[in-house]
Amino acid sequence: MEAHIAEWLNLLVRWIHFIVGVAWIGASFYFNWLENHLDRKPPQKEGIDGNLWAVHGGGFYHLKKFTNGPDTLPPVLHWFKWEAYMTWVSGVTLLTIVYYYNAKAMMIDSSVMALSPATAIAIGIASMIISWFVYDLLCKSPLRHKPLMLGIIIFAYLAILAFALSHLLSPRAAYIHVGAAIGTIMAANVFFVIIPSQKELVKALTENRIPDPGYGVNGLLRSRHNNYLTLPVLFIMISNHFPSTYGSPYNWLVLIGLAAVAVLTRHYFNIRHINKAVWMLPTALFGFILIMFATMPPKQTALAQNDIISTAKIMPIVKQRCFGCHSSKPTQPGFSAPPAGLAYDKPGVLENNADKINTQVMQKIMPLGNLTQMTDDERNRINRWYRSLKQEAQ
Ligand code: HEC
């Protein structure tokens, strides 16, 4: 009952997180695109920086960007901030439901470090708070006058965070907390810097004075950072489906590599209207393929006839180590239905999912948090069973 409610709560919050995240990033992409596509060719009307025509959903739109702002404040002004705040709030709620509520299974991997659940949770929360303070200090330091250098140092900080977390928490918890740290930086940027700088713009307008330029410069810097951080954070949010990324022994390096690929891709789209740096996209694709090959599992030698293992032979291992969660009626507290829909007590489910099972078991992601204490010898037997199936299929 409790597990069932937790699952539905998870569904509700995840759904909300997804929706508001789409709204936030969608708006951010749209305004970025708008800025880059404004027609700024003279002649423009007095006080207008550029304009743009668009057709969408059965109507024509004509947008204008003001050089300094309108003469009087319009009665309705849209702000675009709740998407960001709600994405963060729903994200942290989801983190709590999925990871902190079930910390023993979800956050701890004793082969990485035997932490207590409380310590693991504390590390997770600290990673978000510390990241914001480090990032914010960097942005306020003299480095802010050297945006490229600042960008590189922020990237380096996040790389160190990925390295540290992957040596403390379970692989998936490490990944998701790098994502949560980046998400925290992005939402805090909106809350502490971008929205206040917009408030200053509006205030200056109503007081009929020139806005303090410091605000605008700062807001633009943070909003640029948010723009570059979007693609890495989106990768992390879907990474859970890709065990060869977070499950790799060098998972932190995979994360850094894919983040670099994402930043380069974003950069290409940001600058292509002024500088067609065509080498960027192929380079990003090449980096992606390089990481794909670098994470390739070693080729396995053919099994000798007497090393062949049948499904019946591994059944006792699966019963002991997996059934607690992966059976029609899970007995593990916190599980009301077989996770990922995989109930190994049903005929054919093991064989049909052999690929996934082999990956999850050999990368030590399953059994979750090794709660059921599977041994290395048992893992090797699962691998031999998998290879036996492959060999038979040939
Ligand atoms: C403590 C509970 C638990 C135990 C024990 C457990 N699993 Fe899982 N397993 C899960 C959960 C939870 C998921 C869903 C993870 C997700 O996708 O969020 C899962 C997902 C999977 C998946 C699907 C992964 C995917 O990407 O679709 C496979 C395969 C799997 N487990 C295999 C195993 C095998 C094999 C064992 C036994 C050696 C095992 N699990 C033991 C909890 C468990």
CSV table of N, CA and C in Angstrom, one decimal, residues 168-221:
chain,number,residue,atom,x,y,z
A,168,LEU,N,31.7,8.5,-4.3
A,168,LEU,CA,31.1,8.5,-3.0
A,168,LEU,C,29.7,7.7,-3.0
A,169,LEU,N,28.9,8.0,-4.1
A,169,LEU,CA,27.6,7.5,-4.1
A,169,LEU,C,27.4,6.4,-5.2
A,170,SER,N,26.3,5.8,-5.2
A,170,SER,CA,26.0,4.8,-6.3
A,170,SER,C,26.0,5.5,-7.6
A,171,PRO,N,26.3,4.8,-8.7
A,171,PRO,CA,26.5,5.5,-10.0
A,171,PRO,C,25.3,6.4,-10.4
A,172,ARG,N,24.1,5.9,-10.2
A,172,ARG,CA,23.0,6.7,-10.6
A,172,ARG,C,22.8,7.9,-9.7
A,173,ALA,N,23.0,7.7,-8.4
A,173,ALA,CA,22.8,8.8,-7.5
A,173,ALA,C,23.9,9.9,-7.8
A,174,ALA,N,25.1,9.4,-8.2
A,174,ALA,CA,26.2,10.4,-8.5
A,174,ALA,C,25.7,11.2,-9.7
A,175,TYR,N,25.3,10.6,-10.8
A,175,TYR,CA,24.8,11.3,-12.0
A,175,TYR,C,23.7,12.3,-11.6
A,176,ILE,N,22.7,11.8,-11.0
A,176,ILE,CA,21.5,12.6,-10.7
A,176,ILE,C,21.9,13.8,-9.9
A,177,HIS,N,22.9,13.6,-9.0
A,177,HIS,CA,23.2,14.8,-8.1
A,177,HIS,C,24.1,15.8,-8.9
A,178,VAL,N,24.9,15.4,-9.9
A,178,VAL,CA,25.5,16.4,-10.7
A,178,VAL,C,24.4,17.2,-11.4
A,179,GLY,N,23.4,16.5,-11.9
A,179,GLY,CA,22.3,17.1,-12.6
A,179,GLY,C,21.6,18.1,-11.6
A,180,ALA,N,21.3,17.6,-10.4
A,180,ALA,CA,20.6,18.4,-9.4
A,180,ALA,C,21.5,19.7,-9.1
A,181,ALA,N,22.8,19.5,-9.0
A,181,ALA,CA,23.6,20.7,-8.7
A,181,ALA,C,23.6,21.7,-9.8
A,182,ILE,N,23.6,21.2,-11.1
A,182,ILE,CA,23.5,22.1,-12.2
A,182,ILE,C,22.1,22.8,-12.2
A,183,GLY,N,21.1,22.0,-12.0
A,183,GLY,CA,19.7,22.5,-11.9
A,183,GLY,C,19.6,23.6,-10.9
A,184,THR,N,20.2,23.3,-9.7
A,184,THR,CA,20.2,24.3,-8.6
A,184,THR,C,20.8,25.6,-9.0
A,185,ILE,N,22.0,25.5,-9.7
A,185,ILE,CA,22.7,26.7,-10.1
A,185,ILE,C,21.8,27.5,-11.1
A,186,MET,N,21.1,26.7,-12.0
A,186,MET,CA,20.3,27.4,-13.0
A,186,MET,C,19.1,28.1,-12.4
A,187,ALA,N,18.4,27.4,-11.5
A,187,ALA,CA,17.2,28.0,-10.9
A,187,ALA,C,17.6,29.2,-10.0
A,188,ALA,N,18.7,29.0,-9.2
A,188,ALA,CA,19.2,30.1,-8.4
A,188,ALA,C,19.6,31.3,-9.2
A,189,ASN,N,20.2,31.0,-10.4
A,189,ASN,CA,20.5,32.1,-11.3
A,189,ASN,C,19.3,33.0,-11.6
A,190,VAL,N,18.2,32.3,-11.9
A,190,VAL,CA,17.0,33.0,-12.2
A,190,VAL,C,16.5,33.8,-10.9
A,191,PHE,N,16.5,33.1,-9.8
A,191,PHE,CA,15.9,33.7,-8.6
A,191,PHE,C,16.8,34.8,-8.0
A,192,PHE,N,18.1,34.6,-8.0
A,192,PHE,CA,19.0,35.6,-7.3
A,192,PHE,C,19.5,36.7,-8.2
A,193,VAL,N,19.6,36.4,-9.5
A,193,VAL,CA,20.3,37.3,-10.4
A,193,VAL,C,19.4,37.8,-11.6
A,194,ILE,N,18.8,36.9,-12.3
A,194,ILE,CA,18.2,37.3,-13.5
A,194,ILE,C,16.9,38.1,-13.3
A,195,ILE,N,16.1,37.5,-12.4
A,195,ILE,CA,14.8,38.2,-12.1
A,195,ILE,C,15.1,39.6,-11.4
A,196,PRO,N,16.0,39.6,-10.4
A,196,PRO,CA,16.3,40.9,-9.8
A,196,PRO,C,16.8,41.9,-10.8
A,197,SER,N,17.6,41.4,-11.8
A,197,SER,CA,18.1,42.4,-12.8
A,197,SER,C,16.9,42.9,-13.7
A,198,GLN,N,16.0,42.0,-13.9
A,198,GLN,CA,14.8,42.5,-14.7
A,198,GLN,C,13.9,43.4,-13.9
A,199,LYS,N,13.9,43.2,-12.6
A,199,LYS,CA,13.1,44.1,-11.7
A,199,LYS,C,13.7,45.5,-11.7
A,200,GLU,N,15.1,45.5,-11.8
A,200,GLU,CA,15.8,46.8,-11.8
A,200,GLU,C,15.4,47.5,-13.1
A,201,LEU,N,15.4,46.8,-14.2
A,201,LEU,CA,15.0,47.4,-15.5
A,201,LEU,C,13.6,48.0,-15.4
A,202,VAL,N,12.7,47.3,-14.8
A,202,VAL,CA,11.3,47.8,-14.7
A,202,VAL,C,11.2,49.0,-13.8
A,203,LYS,N,12.0,48.9,-12.7
A,203,LYS,CA,12.0,49.9,-11.7
A,203,LYS,C,12.5,51.2,-12.3
A,204,ALA,N,13.6,51.1,-13.0
A,204,ALA,CA,14.2,52.3,-13.7
A,204,ALA,C,13.2,52.9,-14.6
A,205,LEU,N,12.5,52.1,-15.3
A,205,LEU,CA,11.5,52.6,-16.3
A,205,LEU,C,10.4,53.4,-15.6
A,206,THR,N,9.9,52.9,-14.5
A,206,THR,CA,8.9,53.6,-13.8
A,206,THR,C,9.4,54.8,-13.1
A,207,GLU,N,10.7,54.8,-12.7
A,207,GLU,CA,11.3,56.0,-12.1
A,207,GLU,C,11.9,57.0,-13.1
A,208,ASN,N,11.7,56.6,-14.4
A,208,ASN,CA,12.2,57.4,-15.5
A,208,ASN,C,13.7,57.7,-15.4
A,209,ARG,N,14.5,56.7,-15.1
A,209,ARG,CA,16.0,56.8,-15.1
A,209,ARG,C,16.6,55.7,-15.9
A,210,ILE,N,17.9,55.9,-16.2
A,210,ILE,CA,18.6,54.8,-16.9
A,210,ILE,C,18.9,53.7,-15.9
A,211,PRO,N,18.6,52.4,-16.3
A,211,PRO,CA,18.9,51.3,-15.3
A,211,PRO,C,20.3,51.2,-15.1
A,212,ASP,N,20.7,50.7,-13.8
A,212,ASP,CA,22.0,50.4,-13.5
A,212,ASP,C,22.6,49.3,-14.4
A,213,PRO,N,23.6,49.6,-15.2
A,213,PRO,CA,24.0,48.7,-16.2
A,213,PRO,C,24.6,47.4,-15.6
A,214,GLY,N,25.1,47.5,-14.4
A,214,GLY,CA,25.7,46.3,-13.7
A,214,GLY,C,24.7,45.1,-13.7
A,215,TYR,N,23.5,45.4,-13.4
A,215,TYR,CA,22.4,44.4,-13.4
A,215,TYR,C,22.3,43.7,-14.7
A,216,GLY,N,22.2,44.4,-15.7
A,216,GLY,CA,22.0,43.8,-17.1
A,216,GLY,C,23.1,42.9,-17.4
A,217,VAL,N,24.4,43.4,-17.2
A,217,VAL,CA,25.5,42.6,-17.6
A,217,VAL,C,25.5,41.3,-16.8
A,218,ASN,N,25.3,41.4,-15.5
A,218,ASN,CA,25.2,40.2,-14.7
A,218,ASN,C,24.1,39.2,-15.1
A,219,GLY,N,23.0,39.8,-15.3
A,219,GLY,CA,21.8,38.9,-15.8
A,219,GLY,C,22.1,38.2,-17.0
A,220,LEU,N,22.8,38.9,-18.0
A,220,LEU,CA,23.1,38.3,-19.3
A,220,LEU,C,24.1,37.2,-19.1
A,221,LEU,N,25.1,37.4,-18.3
A,221,LEU,CA,26.1,36.4,-18.0
A,221,LEU,C,25.5,35.1,-17.5
